[in-house]
Short mmCIF file of C-alpha atoms in Angstrom, two decimals:
data_model
loop_
_atom_site.label_atom_id
_atom_site.label_comp_id
_atom_site.label_asym_id
_atom_site.label_seq_id
_atom_site.Cartn_x
_atom_site.Cartn_y
_atom_site.Cartn_z
CA MET A 185 0.02 -0.10 -0.19
CA ALA A 186 1.12 3.20 -0.74
CA GLU A 187 2.44 5.60 2.18
CA PRO A 188 -0.24 8.44 2.81
CA ASN A 189 1.56 11.82 2.99
CA GLN A 190 -1.10 13.35 4.85
CA TYR A 191 -4.09 12.71 6.82
CA LEU A 192 -7.44 13.61 7.09
CA ARG A 193 -8.97 14.25 10.86
CA LEU A 194 -12.74 13.35 11.05
CA GLU A 195 -14.79 14.48 13.69
CA LEU A 196 -17.66 12.37 14.29
CA GLU A 197 -20.19 13.82 17.11
CA GLY A 198 -17.15 14.27 19.67
CA VAL A 199 -14.65 11.45 18.28
CA ASN A 200 -11.86 11.51 16.06
CA TYR A 201 -10.88 9.57 13.43
CA LEU A 202 -8.15 9.42 10.48
CA LEU A 203 -8.57 8.93 6.90
CA PRO A 204 -5.28 8.25 4.75
CA SER A 205 -4.34 10.06 2.00
CA THR A 206 -4.59 7.09 0.22
CA ALA A 207 -8.07 7.53 -0.25
CA SER A 208 -8.74 9.74 -3.20
CA PHE A 209 -11.33 12.34 -1.13
CA SER A 210 -13.17 15.63 -1.50
CA ILE A 211 -14.81 18.15 0.55
CA GLU A 212 -17.99 19.74 -0.28
CA ASN A 213 -19.51 22.85 1.76
CA ARG A 214 -23.14 21.79 2.84
CA GLU A 215 -24.10 24.69 0.44
CA SER A 216 -23.16 22.86 -2.65
CA MET A 217 -25.45 19.79 -1.54
CA ILE A 218 -29.03 18.90 -1.26
CA VAL A 219 -30.13 18.15 1.91
CA ASN A 220 -32.51 15.23 2.66
CA GLU A 221 -35.55 17.10 4.20
CA SER A 222 -37.39 14.20 4.82
CA PRO A 223 -36.60 12.38 8.43
CA LYS A 224 -36.86 8.94 6.84
CA GLY A 225 -33.86 6.91 5.20
CA ASN A 226 -30.26 6.76 6.00
CA ILE A 227 -28.99 9.59 3.63
CA ALA A 228 -28.51 12.92 5.06
CA ALA A 229 -27.83 14.43 1.83
CA TRP A 230 -26.45 14.46 -1.36
CA ARG A 231 -24.10 15.55 -4.16
CA ALA A 232 -25.65 16.53 -7.39
CA VAL A 233 -22.66 15.42 -9.97
CA LYS A 234 -24.02 15.76 -13.71
CA SER A 235 -27.53 13.51 -13.53
CA ARG A 236 -26.08 11.66 -10.96
CA ARG A 237 -26.41 11.94 -7.30
CA TRP A 238 -23.74 11.16 -4.61
CA PRO A 239 -25.05 10.40 -1.08
CA ALA A 240 -23.62 11.33 1.99
CA TYR A 241 -24.45 9.66 5.77
CA CYS A 242 -24.37 11.41 9.22
CA LEU A 243 -22.58 8.75 11.33
CA ASP A 244 -22.13 9.14 14.83
CA GLY A 245 -19.56 8.50 16.89
CA ASN A 246 -19.85 4.72 16.87
CA LEU A 247 -20.46 5.10 13.03
CA LYS A 248 -23.98 4.34 13.12
CA VAL A 249 -26.37 6.50 10.99
CA THR A 250 -28.24 9.31 12.84
CA ARG A 251 -29.23 12.85 11.70
CA ARG A 252 -28.08 16.31 13.14
CA ASP A 253 -28.67 19.09 11.24
CA ASN A 254 -25.60 21.36 12.77
CA TRP A 255 -22.93 20.29 10.24
CA GLN A 256 -21.20 22.53 7.13
CA ARG A 257 -19.21 20.00 5.28
CA ALA A 258 -19.06 16.42 4.36
CA VAL A 259 -15.91 14.40 3.13
CA PHE A 260 -16.84 12.40 -0.24
CA LEU A 261 -14.40 9.23 -0.95
CA GLU A 262 -14.12 7.93 -4.26
CA ALA A 263 -15.72 4.95 -5.40
CA ILE A 264 -16.97 2.81 -8.13
CA PRO A 265 -19.73 3.70 -9.35
CA ASN A 266 -19.95 6.89 -7.47
CA ALA A 267 -18.52 8.77 -4.57
CA VAL A 268 -19.94 8.35 -0.68
CA GLY A 269 -19.80 10.76 1.89
CA ILE A 270 -19.94 11.50 5.44
CA ILE A 271 -21.05 14.43 7.15
CA VAL A 272 -18.70 15.50 9.41
CA ASN A 273 -18.50 17.92 12.33
CA GLU A 274 -15.11 19.37 12.15
CA ILE A 275 -12.04 18.55 9.99
CA GLN A 276 -8.28 18.79 9.58
CA LEU A 277 -5.89 17.96 7.27
CA LEU A 278 -2.75 17.12 8.86
CA PRO A 279 0.80 16.37 7.23
CA ARG A 280 1.99 12.39 7.45
CA ALA A 281 5.05 14.07 9.85
CA ASP A 282 2.80 15.29 12.52
CA VAL A 283 1.17 12.03 12.80
CA GLN A 284 2.11 8.72 14.97
CA VAL A 285 1.01 6.01 12.95
CA THR A 286 1.05 2.37 14.06
CA PRO A 287 -0.33 -0.88 12.86
CA PHE A 288 -3.55 -2.22 14.54
CA TYR A 289 -5.49 -4.73 13.67
CA PRO A 290 -9.02 -5.15 16.04
CA LEU A 291 -9.37 -8.84 17.24
CA GLY A 292 -12.26 -10.79 16.35
CA ALA A 293 -13.78 -11.30 12.77
CA PRO A 294 -14.48 -8.81 10.86
CA PRO A 295 -17.48 -6.96 10.83
CA ILE A 296 -17.96 -6.56 7.11
CA GLN A 297 -16.85 -9.45 4.53
CA VAL A 298 -13.63 -7.11 3.33
CA GLY A 299 -12.07 -6.76 6.12
CA HIS A 300 -11.70 -4.64 9.66
CA LEU A 301 -12.54 -1.18 9.16
CA PHE A 302 -9.49 0.26 10.72
CA SER A 303 -5.63 -1.25 10.03
CA GLU A 304 -3.32 1.54 11.89
CA ALA A 305 -3.72 3.35 14.67
CA SER A 306 -2.08 7.07 16.12
CA VAL A 307 -0.59 7.41 19.32
CA TYR A 308 -0.07 10.55 20.62
CA ASP A 309 0.33 10.83 24.42
CA GLY A 310 -1.21 7.82 25.63
CA ARG A 311 -4.37 8.75 23.43
CA LEU A 312 -5.12 6.65 20.43
CA THR A 313 -7.08 7.67 17.39
CA LEU A 314 -8.27 4.88 14.72
CA VAL A 315 -7.12 5.41 11.19
CA PHE A 316 -10.07 3.98 8.53
CA GLU A 317 -9.21 1.63 6.03
CA PRO A 318 -10.68 3.06 3.46
CA ARG A 319 -11.32 0.20 0.86
CA THR A 320 -13.46 -1.38 3.89
CA LEU A 321 -14.89 2.13 4.67
CA ILE A 322 -16.43 2.76 1.57
CA VAL A 323 -17.65 -0.40 1.57
CA TYR A 324 -19.31 0.04 4.54
CA LEU A 325 -20.86 3.28 3.28
CA GLN A 326 -22.14 1.99 0.40
CA SER A 327 -23.94 -0.74 2.59
CA LEU A 328 -26.22 1.89 4.45
CA GLY A 329 -28.35 2.12 1.11
CA GLU A 330 -30.83 4.26 0.85
CA MET B 243 17.82 -33.95 44.67
CA ASN B 244 15.50 -34.81 42.47
CA ARG B 245 15.78 -31.89 39.85
CA LYS B 246 11.96 -32.37 38.41
CA ALA B 247 10.65 -31.66 41.99
CA THR B 248 12.49 -28.25 42.10
CA GLU B 249 11.28 -26.80 38.57
CA ARG B 250 9.44 -23.62 38.91
CA VAL B 251 7.08 -21.82 36.65
CA HIS B 252 6.93 -17.99 37.51
CA ALA B 253 3.44 -16.87 36.80
CA LEU B 254 0.74 -14.19 37.08
CA GLU B 255 -2.51 -14.34 38.52
CA ILE B 256 -5.06 -12.43 37.03
CA PRO B 257 -8.34 -11.63 38.61
CA ILE B 258 -10.85 -11.60 36.87
CA ASN B 259 -14.64 -11.03 37.81
CA GLY B 260 -15.34 -14.78 39.34
CA LEU B 261 -12.29 -16.03 38.62
CA SER B 262 -8.59 -16.06 38.37
CA LEU B 263 -6.66 -16.71 35.21
CA LEU B 264 -2.85 -18.29 35.70
CA VAL B 265 -0.38 -17.52 33.22
CA PRO B 266 3.40 -17.67 32.48
CA THR B 267 4.96 -14.30 33.49
CA ALA B 268 7.13 -15.07 30.27
CA GLY B 269 4.26 -14.03 28.01
CA THR B 270 3.38 -10.99 29.83
CA ALA B 271 5.16 -7.56 28.40
CA GLU B 272 3.80 -5.20 31.32
CA VAL B 273 1.01 -4.30 33.56
CA VAL B 274 -0.59 -1.02 33.43
CA ASN B 275 -3.24 1.20 34.82
CA VAL B 276 -6.22 1.61 32.92
CA PRO B 277 -6.10 4.58 31.04
CA GLU B 278 -9.13 6.15 28.68
CA LEU B 279 -10.11 3.12 26.40
CA THR B 280 -10.80 3.93 22.95
CA PRO B 281 -13.96 2.09 21.81
CA ILE B 282 -13.72 0.02 18.45
CA PRO B 283 -17.07 0.36 16.63
CA PHE B 284 -18.70 -2.82 15.37
CA SER B 285 -15.79 -4.88 17.45
CA GLN B 286 -16.71 -8.03 19.07
CA GLU B 287 -18.51 -7.54 22.68
CA TRP B 288 -15.20 -9.03 24.15
CA LEU B 289 -13.07 -6.29 22.43
CA VAL B 290 -13.75 -3.70 25.32
CA GLY B 291 -11.57 -0.92 23.26
CA ALA B 292 -7.92 -0.04 22.46
CA ILE B 293 -5.17 1.72 24.27
CA GLY B 294 -1.99 3.42 23.93
CA TRP B 295 0.85 1.85 24.99
CA ARG B 296 4.65 2.89 24.50
CA MET B 297 3.43 4.08 20.95
CA GLN B 298 1.61 1.15 19.92
CA ALA B 299 -2.16 0.24 20.06
CA ILE B 300 -2.73 -2.43 22.21
CA PRO B 301 -6.19 -4.12 21.85
CA VAL B 302 -8.14 -5.07 25.19
CA VAL B 303 -10.13 -8.28 25.68
CA SER B 304 -12.65 -8.87 28.44
CA PHE B 305 -11.65 -12.57 29.41
CA GLU B 306 -15.29 -12.96 31.31
CA SER B 307 -16.95 -11.65 28.07
CA LEU B 308 -15.04 -13.94 25.74
CA MET B 309 -16.36 -17.23 27.77
CA GLY B 310 -19.91 -15.48 27.69
CA GLY B 311 -20.22 -13.35 30.46
CA ALA B 312 -21.31 -10.02 30.91
CA ALA B 313 -18.27 -7.45 29.61
CA HIS B 314 -17.66 -5.27 33.27
CA SER B 315 -16.48 -1.45 32.89
CA PRO B 316 -13.49 -1.16 34.54
CA ALA B 317 -13.44 -0.07 38.13
CA PRO B 318 -11.12 1.22 40.81
CA GLY B 319 -8.35 -1.10 40.87
CA SER B 320 -8.82 -2.54 37.51
CA LYS B 321 -5.63 -3.13 35.46
CA ILE B 322 -4.83 -4.03 32.15
CA VAL B 323 -1.91 -7.25 31.30
CA ILE B 324 -0.19 -6.95 28.04
CA PHE B 325 1.05 -10.02 26.38
CA TYR B 326 3.49 -10.44 24.16
CA PRO B 327 2.04 -11.49 20.38
CA LEU B 328 0.98 -14.95 20.21
CA THR B 329 3.17 -17.45 18.50
CA GLY B 330 3.32 -17.01 15.05
CA ARG B 331 1.82 -13.78 14.97
CA ARG B 332 3.47 -10.21 13.83
CA GLU B 333 6.01 -8.48 16.40
CA TRP B 334 3.41 -5.38 16.82
CA GLU B 335 0.56 -7.39 17.66
CA PHE B 336 0.25 -7.12 21.78
CA PHE B 337 -2.72 -7.56 23.26
CA GLY B 338 -4.40 -6.15 26.87
CA ILE B 339 -6.47 -8.60 29.08
CA LEU B 340 -8.76 -6.48 31.46
CA SER B 341 -7.93 -7.80 35.24
CA SER B 342 -10.30 -6.38 38.03
CA ALA B 343 -7.57 -6.28 40.27
CA GLU B 344 -3.72 -5.62 40.68
CA PRO B 345 -2.23 -9.46 39.07
CA ARG B 346 -0.03 -10.97 41.47
CA PRO B 347 2.51 -13.08 40.50
CA HIS B 348 3.59 -16.90 42.07
CA ALA B 349 5.86 -19.40 42.00
CA VAL B 350 4.17 -22.82 40.34
CA ASP B 351 5.90 -25.65 40.96
CA ASN B 352 4.95 -29.67 40.60
CA SER B 353 3.62 -29.41 43.87
CA ALA B 354 0.51 -27.35 42.81
CA LEU B 355 -2.57 -29.26 42.33
CA THR B 356 -4.28 -29.87 38.86
CA ALA B 357 -8.04 -28.88 39.03
CA ASN B 358 -10.53 -30.95 38.26
CA PRO B 359 -12.16 -29.97 35.22
CA ALA B 360 -15.55 -29.97 36.56
CA ASP B 361 -14.73 -26.98 38.48
CA LEU B 362 -13.60 -25.19 35.52
CA PRO B 363 -15.54 -22.73 33.47
CA ASP B 364 -16.86 -24.81 30.16
CA THR B 365 -15.58 -22.80 27.52
CA PRO B 366 -13.17 -23.53 25.10
CA TYR B 367 -10.96 -20.48 26.43
CA ILE B 368 -9.63 -22.44 29.11
CA ALA B 369 -6.97 -25.32 28.84
CA ALA B 370 -6.50 -26.35 32.21
CA GLY B 371 -6.32 -25.22 35.78
CA LEU B 372 -4.66 -25.38 38.94
CA LYS B 373 -5.39 -25.31 42.71
CA LEU B 374 -2.62 -22.77 44.40
CA GLU B 375 -3.25 -22.13 48.34
CA GLY B 376 -6.29 -23.75 47.98
CA ARG B 377 -7.74 -21.28 45.00
CA LEU B 378 -8.83 -22.05 41.52
CA MET B 379 -6.85 -20.43 38.86
CA ALA B 380 -7.31 -21.38 35.30
CA ILE B 381 -4.95 -21.44 32.58
CA PRO B 382 -5.91 -19.41 29.24
CA ASN B 383 -6.13 -22.11 25.83
CA MET B 384 -3.53 -19.69 24.25
CA ASP B 385 -4.44 -21.58 20.71
CA ALA B 386 -8.08 -21.00 21.25
CA LEU B 387 -7.49 -17.45 21.55
CA LYS B 388 -5.22 -17.40 18.59
CA ALA B 389 -8.11 -18.77 16.53
CA VAL B 390 -10.80 -16.45 17.96
CA PHE B 391 -8.63 -13.22 18.09
CA TYR B 392 -7.23 -14.09 14.22
CA PRO B 393 -9.92 -16.24 12.49
CA SER B 394 -8.65 -16.67 8.99
#
């Protein structure tokens, strides 16, 4: 796997995660998205691209689907057939040199067939931040459906 | 003197709720206080979280929960026993077991009584047991742990 040059810190309801730059991602503002006004369904908003709509999901700190209105941005991960997004409270781009990353294997069977959601962790001052495995995160987001 | 009669193994008693585990001290790297546990979304119920230790990420296991019981939250006095990677695993794959109290060292020789298997929990994660100082101590089955930790 290619070494990431940087990490994107995502804050989801008070919990921080890191996304390596080996994932291709883009950051969208709320103004450029269509908010799902219906309380039903898992999708919080869409980004309209030509004739398609890319879904974005609002996740809580445990990565379960939730809804909240006080968000301003979403991170879209490039995927096939279309990008898929996560609504974020806060984001910060961190240079590789600022992130101390160590390999990490969450014990036990992975929650989805393609593997675990995390393959690394950042340890700083005794505190630990989990690093997403982009491929698995995409599969998880795609599994959330409509 | 019969050499066999003097053989001793240094072991660590790890109290968990309702039972004590007994493991060779040589397999343990350190006993640490419980820092903030980072939850791991969608993990197994017995994986209570992860901690940072010596710049490494250590998954922490509730042995009670692994045996089918309830996972207890760390209490005052709880510790985490950090184990070296299991045989055949990668050099960074340390793991921790949550202890309900301070672990105690023991020197075990062949005068220790083998526990009656009927007295041990009915679980694949216990290989055998000993009676030390009149108390039952269960010896984890490391092969079974490896199989459940790292399913192929």
